[in-house]
Amino acid sequence: MTFSLILATVDRTSEPERFVDSLITQRQRSFELLVVDQNDDDRLAPLVDKARGAGLQVTHLRQQRRGLSAARNVGLAAASGTWVAFPDDDCWYEPSTLAEALNVLQSHPHWDG
């Protein structure tokens, strides 16, 4: 797995769906999506099903305690990728975003963070 994308979200549905839709179009497909769901309901279950149905590797993690840092730490503990990213739940990627990121990272193997 090249990328682990940790998406922490609460109280949103359409914004994370737009992000998942953008992942479905990615040219670089070596990634996992870890959805850290801080909602009290199952509003994201259809979105997770949609992503899985489109062939994405998705881990749906539930977290009672709300908070961005805590949610990201939960996702980080479950991540298996070489590179980890923390996309906001209201962003989206162009179809070439992950391919371009991988190209830059491979071109600069001394970079670390």
GROMACS .gro file of N, CA, C and O in nm:
model
  452
    1MET      N    1   0.085  -0.118   0.000
    1MET     CA    2   0.000   0.000   0.000
    1MET      C    3   0.089   0.124   0.000
    1MET      O    4   0.177   0.136   0.084
    2THR      N    5   0.064   0.214  -0.093
    2THR     CA    6   0.145   0.335  -0.103
    2THR      C    7   0.094   0.445  -0.011
    2THR      O    8   0.170   0.501   0.067
    3PHE      N    9  -0.035   0.477  -0.020
    3PHE     CA   10  -0.091   0.587   0.059
    3PHE      C   11  -0.198   0.537   0.156
    3PHE      O   12  -0.279   0.453   0.120
    4SER      N   13  -0.196   0.592   0.275
    4SER     CA   14  -0.306   0.577   0.370
    4SER      C   15  -0.369   0.716   0.383
    4SER      O   16  -0.302   0.811   0.424
    5LEU      N   17  -0.493   0.727   0.345
    5LEU     CA   18  -0.566   0.853   0.352
    5LEU      C   19  -0.660   0.847   0.471
    5LEU      O   20  -0.754   0.767   0.472
    6ILE      N   21  -0.632   0.927   0.572
    6ILE     CA   22  -0.710   0.924   0.695
    6ILE      C   23  -0.808   1.041   0.694
    6ILE      O   24  -0.768   1.157   0.701
    7LEU      N   25  -0.935   1.008   0.682
    7LEU     CA   26  -1.042   1.107   0.672
    7LEU      C   27  -1.122   1.108   0.802
    7LEU      O   28  -1.201   1.017   0.827
    8ALA      N   29  -1.097   1.209   0.884
    8ALA     CA   30  -1.174   1.226   1.007
    8ALA      C   31  -1.295   1.313   0.974
    8ALA      O   32  -1.282   1.417   0.910
    9THR      N   33  -1.413   1.270   1.018
    9THR     CA   34  -1.533   1.346   0.983
    9THR      C   35  -1.639   1.337   1.092
    9THR      O   36  -1.648   1.237   1.164
   10VAL      N   37  -1.717   1.444   1.100
   10VAL     CA   38  -1.831   1.449   1.192
   10VAL      C   39  -1.933   1.548   1.135
   10VAL      O   40  -1.897   1.651   1.077
   11ASP      N   41  -2.059   1.512   1.146
   11ASP     CA   42  -2.171   1.599   1.107
   11ASP      C   43  -2.176   1.634   0.959
   11ASP      O   44  -2.239   1.732   0.922
   12ARG      N   45  -2.110   1.558   0.874
   12ARG     CA   46  -2.113   1.586   0.731
   12ARG      C   47  -2.145   1.458   0.654
   12ARG      O   48  -2.108   1.349   0.695
   13THR      N   49  -2.208   1.477   0.539
   13THR     CA   50  -2.239   1.365   0.451
   13THR      C   51  -2.199   1.397   0.308
   13THR      O   52  -2.125   1.322   0.245
   14SER      N   53  -2.248   1.508   0.254
   14SER     CA   54  -2.222   1.540   0.114
   14SER      C   55  -2.074   1.572   0.089
   14SER      O   56  -2.021   1.534  -0.016
   15GLU      N   57  -2.008   1.637   0.182
   15GLU     CA   58  -1.868   1.671   0.163
   15GLU      C   59  -1.779   1.546   0.155
   15GLU      O   60  -1.699   1.532   0.062
   16PRO      N   61  -1.792   1.453   0.252
   16PRO     CA   62  -1.712   1.329   0.239
   16PRO      C   63  -1.748   1.249   0.114
   16PRO      O   64  -1.661   1.183   0.055
   17GLU      N   65  -1.873   1.256   0.070
   17GLU     CA   66  -1.910   1.185  -0.051
   17GLU      C   67  -1.838   1.243  -0.172
   17GLU      O   68  -1.792   1.169  -0.259
   18ARG      N   69  -1.825   1.374  -0.178
   18ARG     CA   70  -1.752   1.437  -0.288
   18ARG      C   71  -1.606   1.390  -0.287
   18ARG      O   72  -1.547   1.364  -0.392
   19PHE      N   73  -1.548   1.377  -0.168
   19PHE     CA   74  -1.410   1.329  -0.159
   19PHE      C   75  -1.400   1.185  -0.208
   19PHE      O   76  -1.311   1.152  -0.287
   20VAL      N   77  -1.490   1.100  -0.163
   20VAL     CA   78  -1.488   0.960  -0.208
   20VAL      C   79  -1.506   0.953  -0.360
   20VAL      O   80  -1.437   0.877  -0.428
   21ASP      N   81  -1.596   1.032  -0.413
   21ASP     CA   82  -1.615   1.034  -0.559
   21ASP      C   83  -1.484   1.070  -0.630
   21ASP      O   84  -1.452   1.014  -0.735
   22SER      N   85  -1.408   1.162  -0.572
   22SER     CA   86  -1.280   1.199  -0.634
   22SER      C   87  -1.177   1.087  -0.622
   22SER      O   88  -1.091   1.072  -0.708
   23LEU      N   89  -1.186   1.007  -0.518
   23LEU     CA   90  -1.095   0.893  -0.504
   23LEU      C   91  -1.125   0.784  -0.606
   23LEU      O   92  -1.034   0.716  -0.655
   24ILE      N   93  -1.252   0.770  -0.639
   24ILE     CA   94  -1.292   0.669  -0.737
   24ILE      C   95  -1.228   0.696  -0.873
   24ILE      O   96  -1.198   0.604  -0.948
   25THR      N   97  -1.200   0.822  -0.902
   25THR     CA   98  -1.142   0.859  -1.032
   25THR      C   99  -0.989   0.864  -1.032
   25THR      O  100  -0.930   0.900  -1.135
   26GLN      N  101  -0.925   0.831  -0.922
   26GLN     CA  102  -0.779   0.840  -0.915
   26GLN      C  103  -0.711   0.743  -1.011
   26GLN      O  104  -0.751   0.628  -1.023
   27ARG      N  105  -0.607   0.793  -1.078
   27ARG     CA  106  -0.527   0.708  -1.167
   27ARG      C  107  -0.433   0.619  -1.086
   27ARG      O  108  -0.404   0.507  -1.128
   28GLN      N  109  -0.385   0.670  -0.976
   28GLN     CA  110  -0.296   0.595  -0.887
   28GLN      C  111  -0.387   0.527  -0.785
   28GLN      O  112  -0.451   0.593  -0.705
   29ARG      N  113  -0.393   0.394  -0.789
   29ARG     CA  114  -0.492   0.323  -0.707
   29ARG      C  115  -0.432   0.249  -0.588
   29ARG      O  116  -0.503   0.173  -0.522
   30SER      N  117  -0.306   0.271  -0.558
   30SER     CA  118  -0.245   0.203  -0.445
   30SER      C  119  -0.264   0.287  -0.318
   30SER      O  120  -0.172   0.356  -0.273
   31PHE      N  121  -0.386   0.285  -0.267
   31PHE     CA  122  -0.417   0.360  -0.147
   31PHE      C  123  -0.527   0.291  -0.069
   31PHE      O  124  -0.603   0.212  -0.123
   32GLU      N  125  -0.530   0.324   0.058
   32GLU     CA  126  -0.640   0.282   0.143
   32GLU      C  127  -0.704   0.408   0.200
   32GLU      O  128  -0.636   0.509   0.220
   33LEU      N  129  -0.832   0.402   0.223
   33LEU     CA  130  -0.905   0.511   0.286
   33LEU      C  131  -0.949   0.464   0.424
   33LEU      O  132  -1.015   0.361   0.436
   34LEU      N  133  -0.909   0.538   0.524
   34LEU     CA  134  -0.952   0.510   0.661
   34LEU      C  135  -1.047   0.621   0.702
   34LEU      O  136  -1.006   0.737   0.717
   35VAL      N  137  -1.174   0.589   0.714
   35VAL     CA  138  -1.276   0.685   0.753
   35VAL      C  139  -1.292   0.676   0.904
   35VAL      O  140  -1.335   0.572   0.956
   36VAL      N  141  -1.256   0.784   0.973
   36VAL     CA  142  -1.274   0.788   1.118
   36VAL      C  143  -1.402   0.866   1.142
   36VAL      O  144  -1.406   0.988   1.131
   37ASP      N  145  -1.506   0.793   1.172
   37ASP     CA  146  -1.643   0.842   1.181
   37ASP      C  147  -1.675   0.878   1.326
   37ASP      O  148  -1.677   0.793   1.413
   38GLN      N  149  -1.700   1.008   1.350
   38GLN     CA  150  -1.730   1.055   1.485
   38GLN      C  151  -1.878   1.087   1.503
   38GLN      O  152  -1.916   1.158   1.596
   39ASN      N  153  -1.960   1.037   1.414
   39ASN     CA  154  -2.105   1.060   1.421
   39ASN      C  155  -2.171   0.963   1.517
   39ASN      O  156  -2.122   0.852   1.540
   40ASP      N  157  -2.285   1.004   1.570
   40ASP     CA  158  -2.362   0.918   1.660
   40ASP      C  159  -2.458   0.826   1.585
   40ASP      O  160  -2.528   0.747   1.647
   41ASP      N  161  -2.463   0.839   1.453
   41ASP     CA  162  -2.555   0.759   1.372
   41ASP      C  163  -2.478   0.688   1.262
   41ASP      O  164  -2.355   0.690   1.259
   42ASP      N  165  -2.550   0.627   1.171
   42ASP     CA  166  -2.489   0.550   1.062
   42ASP      C  167  -2.493   0.624   0.929
   42ASP      O  168  -2.495   0.561   0.823
   43ARG      N  169  -2.489   0.755   0.932
   43ARG     CA  170  -2.501   0.834   0.809
   43ARG      C  171  -2.394   0.803   0.705
   43ARG      O  172  -2.414   0.824   0.587
   44LEU      N  173  -2.277   0.756   0.748
   44LEU     CA  174  -2.169   0.729   0.654
   44LEU      C  175  -2.166   0.587   0.601
   44LEU      O  176  -2.089   0.555   0.510
   45ALA      N  177  -2.250   0.501   0.655
   45ALA     CA  178  -2.252   0.361   0.609
   45ALA      C  179  -2.278   0.350   0.458
   45ALA      O  180  -2.207   0.275   0.390
   46PRO      N  181  -2.375   0.423   0.401
   46PRO     CA  182  -2.394   0.413   0.256
   46PRO      C  183  -2.273   0.462   0.176
   46PRO      O  184  -2.242   0.407   0.071
   47LEU      N  185  -2.204   0.561   0.229
   47LEU     CA  186  -2.086   0.613   0.161
   47LEU      C  187  -1.973   0.509   0.163
   47LEU      O  188  -1.906   0.487   0.062
   48VAL      N  189  -1.953   0.446   0.276
   48VAL     CA  190  -1.851   0.341   0.286
   48VAL      C  191  -1.886   0.226   0.191
   48VAL      O  192  -1.799   0.174   0.121
   49ASP      N  193  -2.012   0.188   0.186
   49ASP     CA  194  -2.056   0.082   0.094
   49ASP      C  195  -2.031   0.123  -0.051
   49ASP      O  196  -1.987   0.041  -0.132
   50LYS      N  197  -2.059   0.248  -0.084
   50LYS     CA  198  -2.037   0.298  -0.220
   50LYS      C  199  -1.889   0.289  -0.256
   50LYS      O  200  -1.854   0.244  -0.365
   51ALA      N  201  -1.804   0.332  -0.165
   51ALA     CA  202  -1.660   0.329  -0.191
   51ALA      C  203  -1.610   0.186  -0.211
   51ALA      O  204  -1.534   0.158  -0.304
   52ARG      N  205  -1.654   0.098  -0.124
   52ARG     CA  206  -1.614  -0.043  -0.137
   52ARG      C  207  -1.668  -0.102  -0.268
   52ARG      O  208  -1.598  -0.179  -0.334
   53GLY      N  209  -1.790  -0.067  -0.302
   53GLY     CA  210  -1.850  -0.116  -0.426
   53GLY      C  211  -1.775  -0.068  -0.550
   53GLY      O  212  -1.778  -0.134  -0.654
   54ALA      N  213  -1.706   0.045  -0.538
   54ALA     CA  214  -1.626   0.098  -0.648
   54ALA      C  215  -1.484   0.042  -0.648
   54ALA      O  216  -1.401   0.083  -0.728
   55GLY      N  217  -1.458  -0.050  -0.556
   55GLY     CA  218  -1.328  -0.115  -0.553
   55GLY      C  219  -1.224  -0.050  -0.465
   55GLY      O  220  -1.107  -0.090  -0.468
   56LEU      N  221  -1.264   0.048  -0.385
   56LEU     CA  222  -1.168   0.112  -0.295
   56LEU      C  223  -1.149   0.027  -0.170
   56LEU      O  224  -1.243  -0.038  -0.123
   57GLN      N  225  -1.029   0.030  -0.117
   57GLN     CA  226  -1.001  -0.037   0.010
   57GLN      C  227  -1.033   0.062   0.120
   57GLN      O  228  -0.966   0.164   0.136
   58VAL      N  229  -1.138   0.032   0.196
   58VAL     CA  230  -1.188   0.126   0.297
   58VAL      C  231  -1.197   0.056   0.432
   58VAL      O  232  -1.247  -0.056   0.442
   59THR      N  233  -1.147   0.125   0.534
   59THR     CA  234  -1.165   0.082   0.672
   59THR      C  235  -1.251   0.187   0.740
   59THR      O  236  -1.216   0.307   0.739
   60HIS      N  237  -1.362   0.145   0.796
   60HIS     CA  238  -1.455   0.236   0.863
   60HIS      C  239  -1.434   0.222   1.013
   60HIS      O  240  -1.467   0.119   1.072
   61LEU      N  241  -1.378   0.325   1.072
   61LEU     CA  242  -1.349   0.325   1.216
   61LEU      C  243  -1.446   0.419   1.286
   61LEU      O  244  -1.467   0.531   1.242
   62ARG      N  245  -1.505   0.372   1.395
   62ARG     CA  246  -1.599   0.454   1.472
   62ARG      C  247  -1.527   0.508   1.595
   62ARG      O  248  -1.449   0.437   1.658
   63GLN      N  249  -1.556   0.634   1.628
   63GLN     CA  250  -1.496   0.695   1.746
   63GLN      C  251  -1.600   0.779   1.818
   63GLN      O  252  -1.660   0.868   1.758
   64GLN      N  253  -1.620   0.751   1.944
   64GLN     CA  254  -1.719   0.824   2.024
   64GLN      C  255  -1.670   0.965   2.057
   64GLN      O  256  -1.745   1.060   2.045
   65ARG      N  257  -1.546   0.974   2.101
   65ARG     CA  258  -1.491   1.103   2.143
   65ARG      C  259  -1.461   1.189   2.020
   65ARG      O  260  -1.382   1.149   1.934
   66ARG      N  261  -1.521   1.305   2.013
   66ARG     CA  262  -1.499   1.393   1.899
   66ARG      C  263  -1.371   1.474   1.915
   66ARG      O  264  -1.336   1.514   2.025
   67GLY      N  265  -1.306   1.495   1.805
   67GLY     CA  266  -1.185   1.576   1.803
   67GLY      C  267  -1.095   1.533   1.689
   67GLY      O  268  -1.071   1.414   1.668
   68LEU      N  269  -1.046   1.631   1.614
   68LEU     CA  270  -0.966   1.603   1.495
   68LEU      C  271  -0.838   1.527   1.527
   68LEU      O  272  -0.807   1.426   1.464
   69SER      N  273  -0.763   1.574   1.624
   69SER     CA  274  -0.635   1.508   1.657
   69SER      C  275  -0.657   1.366   1.705
   69SER      O  276  -0.586   1.273   1.662
   70ALA      N  277  -0.755   1.345   1.791
   70ALA     CA  278  -0.784   1.211   1.841
   70ALA      C  279  -0.827   1.120   1.726
   70ALA      O  280  -0.784   1.004   1.718
   71ALA      N  281  -0.909   1.171   1.636
   71ALA     CA  282  -0.955   1.091   1.522
   71ALA      C  283  -0.840   1.055   1.431
   71ALA      O  284  -0.829   0.941   1.384
   72ARG      N  285  -0.752   1.149   1.405
   72ARG     CA  286  -0.636   1.121   1.320
   72ARG      C  287  -0.545   1.017   1.384
   72ARG      O  288  -0.487   0.933   1.316
   73ASN      N  289  -0.531   1.023   1.515
   73ASN     CA  290  -0.449   0.923   1.584
   73ASN      C  291  -0.509   0.783   1.572
   73ASN      O  292  -0.437   0.684   1.557
   74VAL      N  293  -0.641   0.774   1.580
   74VAL     CA  294  -0.710   0.645   1.561
   74VAL      C  295  -0.682   0.592   1.421
   74VAL      O  296  -0.649   0.475   1.402
   75GLY      N  297  -0.693   0.678   1.321
   75GLY     CA  298  -0.665   0.637   1.184
   75GLY      C  299  -0.520   0.599   1.164
   75GLY      O  300  -0.489   0.500   1.097
   76LEU      N  301  -0.430   0.676   1.223
   76LEU     CA  302  -0.288   0.649   1.209
   76LEU      C  303  -0.251   0.511   1.266
   76LEU      O  304  -0.169   0.439   1.208
   77ALA      N  305  -0.313   0.474   1.375
   77ALA     CA  306  -0.286   0.343   1.436
   77ALA      C  307  -0.327   0.228   1.343
   77ALA      O  308  -0.270   0.119   1.352
   78ALA      N  309  -0.423   0.252   1.256
   78ALA     CA  310  -0.472   0.147   1.166
   78ALA      C  311  -0.410   0.155   1.026
   78ALA      O  312  -0.433   0.067   0.943
   79ALA      N  313  -0.333   0.258   0.998
   79ALA     CA  314  -0.278   0.281   0.864
   79ALA      C  315  -0.169   0.181   0.829
   79ALA      O  316  -0.090   0.142   0.915
   80SER      N  317  -0.164   0.143   0.701
   80SER     CA  318  -0.062   0.048   0.656
   80SER      C  319   0.020   0.101   0.538
   80SER      O  320   0.108   0.032   0.489
   81GLY      N  321  -0.008   0.223   0.494
   81GLY     CA  322   0.061   0.277   0.378
   81GLY      C  323   0.201   0.327   0.409
   81GLY      O  324   0.236   0.354   0.524
   82THR      N  325   0.280   0.340   0.304
   82THR     CA  326   0.413   0.398   0.315
   82THR      C  327   0.404   0.547   0.347
   82THR      O  328   0.482   0.600   0.424
   83TRP      N  329   0.308   0.612   0.284
   83TRP     CA  330   0.285   0.756   0.303
   83TRP      C  331   0.146   0.776   0.360
   83TRP      O  332   0.050   0.712   0.317
   84VAL      N  333   0.136   0.868   0.455
   84VAL     CA  334   0.008   0.898   0.521
   84VAL      C  335  -0.032   1.041   0.490
   84VAL      O  336   0.052   1.132   0.494
   85ALA      N  337  -0.159   1.059   0.459
   85ALA     CA  338  -0.213   1.193   0.435
   85ALA      C  339  -0.341   1.208   0.516
   85ALA      O  340  -0.409   1.111   0.546
   86PHE      N  341  -0.371   1.331   0.551
   86PHE     CA  342  -0.488   1.364   0.632
   86PHE      C  343  -0.578   1.462   0.556
   86PHE      O  344  -0.585   1.580   0.591
   87PRO      N  345  -0.648   1.415   0.453
   87PRO     CA  346  -0.736   1.505   0.380
   87PRO      C  347  -0.851   1.552   0.469
   87PRO      O  348  -0.902   1.477   0.552
   88ASP      N  349  -0.888   1.678   0.453
   88ASP     CA  350  -1.005   1.730   0.524
   88ASP      C  351  -1.130   1.667   0.465
   88ASP      O  352  -1.133   1.626   0.349
   89ASP      N  353  -1.236   1.662   0.544
   89ASP     CA  354  -1.359   1.596   0.496
   89ASP      C  355  -1.437   1.681   0.396
   89ASP      O  356  -1.536   1.634   0.342
   90ASP      N  357  -1.391   1.802   0.369
   90ASP     CA  358  -1.459   1.884   0.269
   90ASP      C  359  -1.370   1.912   0.147
   90ASP      O  360  -1.395   2.006   0.073
   91CYS      N  361  -1.266   1.831   0.128
   91CYS     CA  362  -1.180   1.851   0.011
   91CYS      C  363  -1.210   1.745  -0.094
   91CYS      O  364  -1.291   1.655  -0.073
   92TRP      N  365  -1.144   1.756  -0.207
   92TRP     CA  366  -1.151   1.654  -0.311
   92TRP      C  367  -1.021   1.661  -0.389
   92TRP      O  368  -0.948   1.759  -0.383
   93TYR      N  369  -0.991   1.553  -0.460
   93TYR     CA  370  -0.867   1.542  -0.537
   93TYR      C  371  -0.898   1.541  -0.686
   93TYR      O  372  -0.997   1.481  -0.728
   94GLU      N  373  -0.810   1.603  -0.762
   94GLU     CA  374  -0.814   1.588  -0.908
   94GLU      C  375  -0.776   1.443  -0.940
   94GLU      O  376  -0.706   1.378  -0.861
   95PRO      N  377  -0.814   1.390  -1.056
   95PRO     CA  378  -0.785   1.250  -1.088
   95PRO      C  379  -0.635   1.213  -1.084
   95PRO      O  380  -0.600   1.098  -1.063
   96SER      N  381  -0.548   1.311  -1.101
   96SER     CA  382  -0.405   1.283  -1.103
   96SER      C  383  -0.334   1.317  -0.972
   96SER      O  384  -0.212   1.302  -0.962
   97THR      N  385  -0.407   1.357  -0.869
   97THR     CA  386  -0.344   1.404  -0.745
   97THR      C  387  -0.251   1.301  -0.684
   97THR      O  388  -0.135   1.331  -0.654
   98LEU      N  389  -0.297   1.180  -0.661
   98LEU     CA  390  -0.212   1.080  -0.597
   98LEU      C  391  -0.098   1.036  -0.687
   98LEU      O  392   0.014   1.012  -0.640
   99ALA      N  393  -0.120   1.027  -0.817
   99ALA     CA  394  -0.013   0.991  -0.910
   99ALA      C  395   0.095   1.098  -0.909
   99ALA      O  396   0.215   1.066  -0.908
  100GLU      N  397   0.055   1.224  -0.909
  100GLU     CA  398   0.153   1.333  -0.905
  100GLU      C  399   0.228   1.335  -0.773
  100GLU      O  400   0.350   1.357  -0.770
  101ALA      N  401   0.158   1.313  -0.664
  101ALA     CA  402   0.224   1.309  -0.533
  101ALA      C  403   0.326   1.197  -0.528
  101ALA      O  404   0.439   1.216  -0.480
  102LEU      N  405   0.290   1.080  -0.578
  102LEU     CA  406   0.382   0.967  -0.579
  102LEU      C  407   0.504   0.998  -0.665
  102LEU      O  408   0.617   0.966  -0.626
  103ASN      N  409   0.484   1.060  -0.778
  103ASN     CA  410   0.595   1.096  -0.865
  103ASN      C  411   0.693   1.189  -0.793
  103ASN      O  412   0.814   1.169  -0.798
  104VAL      N  413   0.641   1.289  -0.725
  104VAL     CA  414   0.727   1.381  -0.650
  104VAL      C  415   0.801   1.309  -0.539
  104VAL      O  416   0.922   1.325  -0.521
  105LEU      N  417   0.731   1.225  -0.465
  105LEU     CA  418   0.794   1.152  -0.355
  105LEU      C  419   0.902   1.056  -0.405
  105LEU      O  420   1.009   1.043  -0.344
  106GLN      N  421   0.876   0.989  -0.515
  106GLN     CA  422   0.976   0.897  -0.570
  106GLN      C  423   1.095   0.971  -0.629
  106GLN      O  424   1.206   0.918  -0.632
  107SER      N  425   1.073   1.093  -0.675
  107SER     CA  426   1.181   1.174  -0.731
  107SER      C  427   1.271   1.232  -0.623
  107SER      O  428   1.380   1.279  -0.653
  108HIS      N  429   1.225   1.230  -0.500
  108HIS     CA  430   1.300   1.287  -0.388
  108HIS      C  431   1.301   1.187  -0.272
  108HIS      O  432   1.241   1.212  -0.167
  109PRO      N  433   1.373   1.075  -0.287
  109PRO     CA  434   1.369   0.972  -0.184
  109PRO      C  435   1.427   1.016  -0.049
  109PRO      O  436   1.401   0.950   0.052
  110HIS      N  437   1.500   1.123  -0.048
  110HIS     CA  438   1.559   1.173   0.078
  110HIS      C  439   1.459   1.254   0.160
  110HIS      O  440   1.485   1.283   0.275
  111TRP      N  441   1.347   1.287   0.101
  111TRP     CA  442   1.245   1.363   0.174
  111TRP      C  443   1.182   1.274   0.279
  111TRP      O  444   1.160   1.156   0.259
  112ASP      N  445   1.149   1.333   0.390
  112ASP     CA  446   1.085   1.262   0.498
  112ASP      C  447   1.002   1.364   0.575
  112ASP      O  448   1.019   1.484   0.559
  113GLY      N  449   0.915   1.317   0.659
  113GLY     CA  450   0.835   1.412   0.735
  113GLY      C  451   0.780   1.350   0.859
  113GLY      O  452   0.794   1.234   0.886
   0.00000   0.00000   0.00000
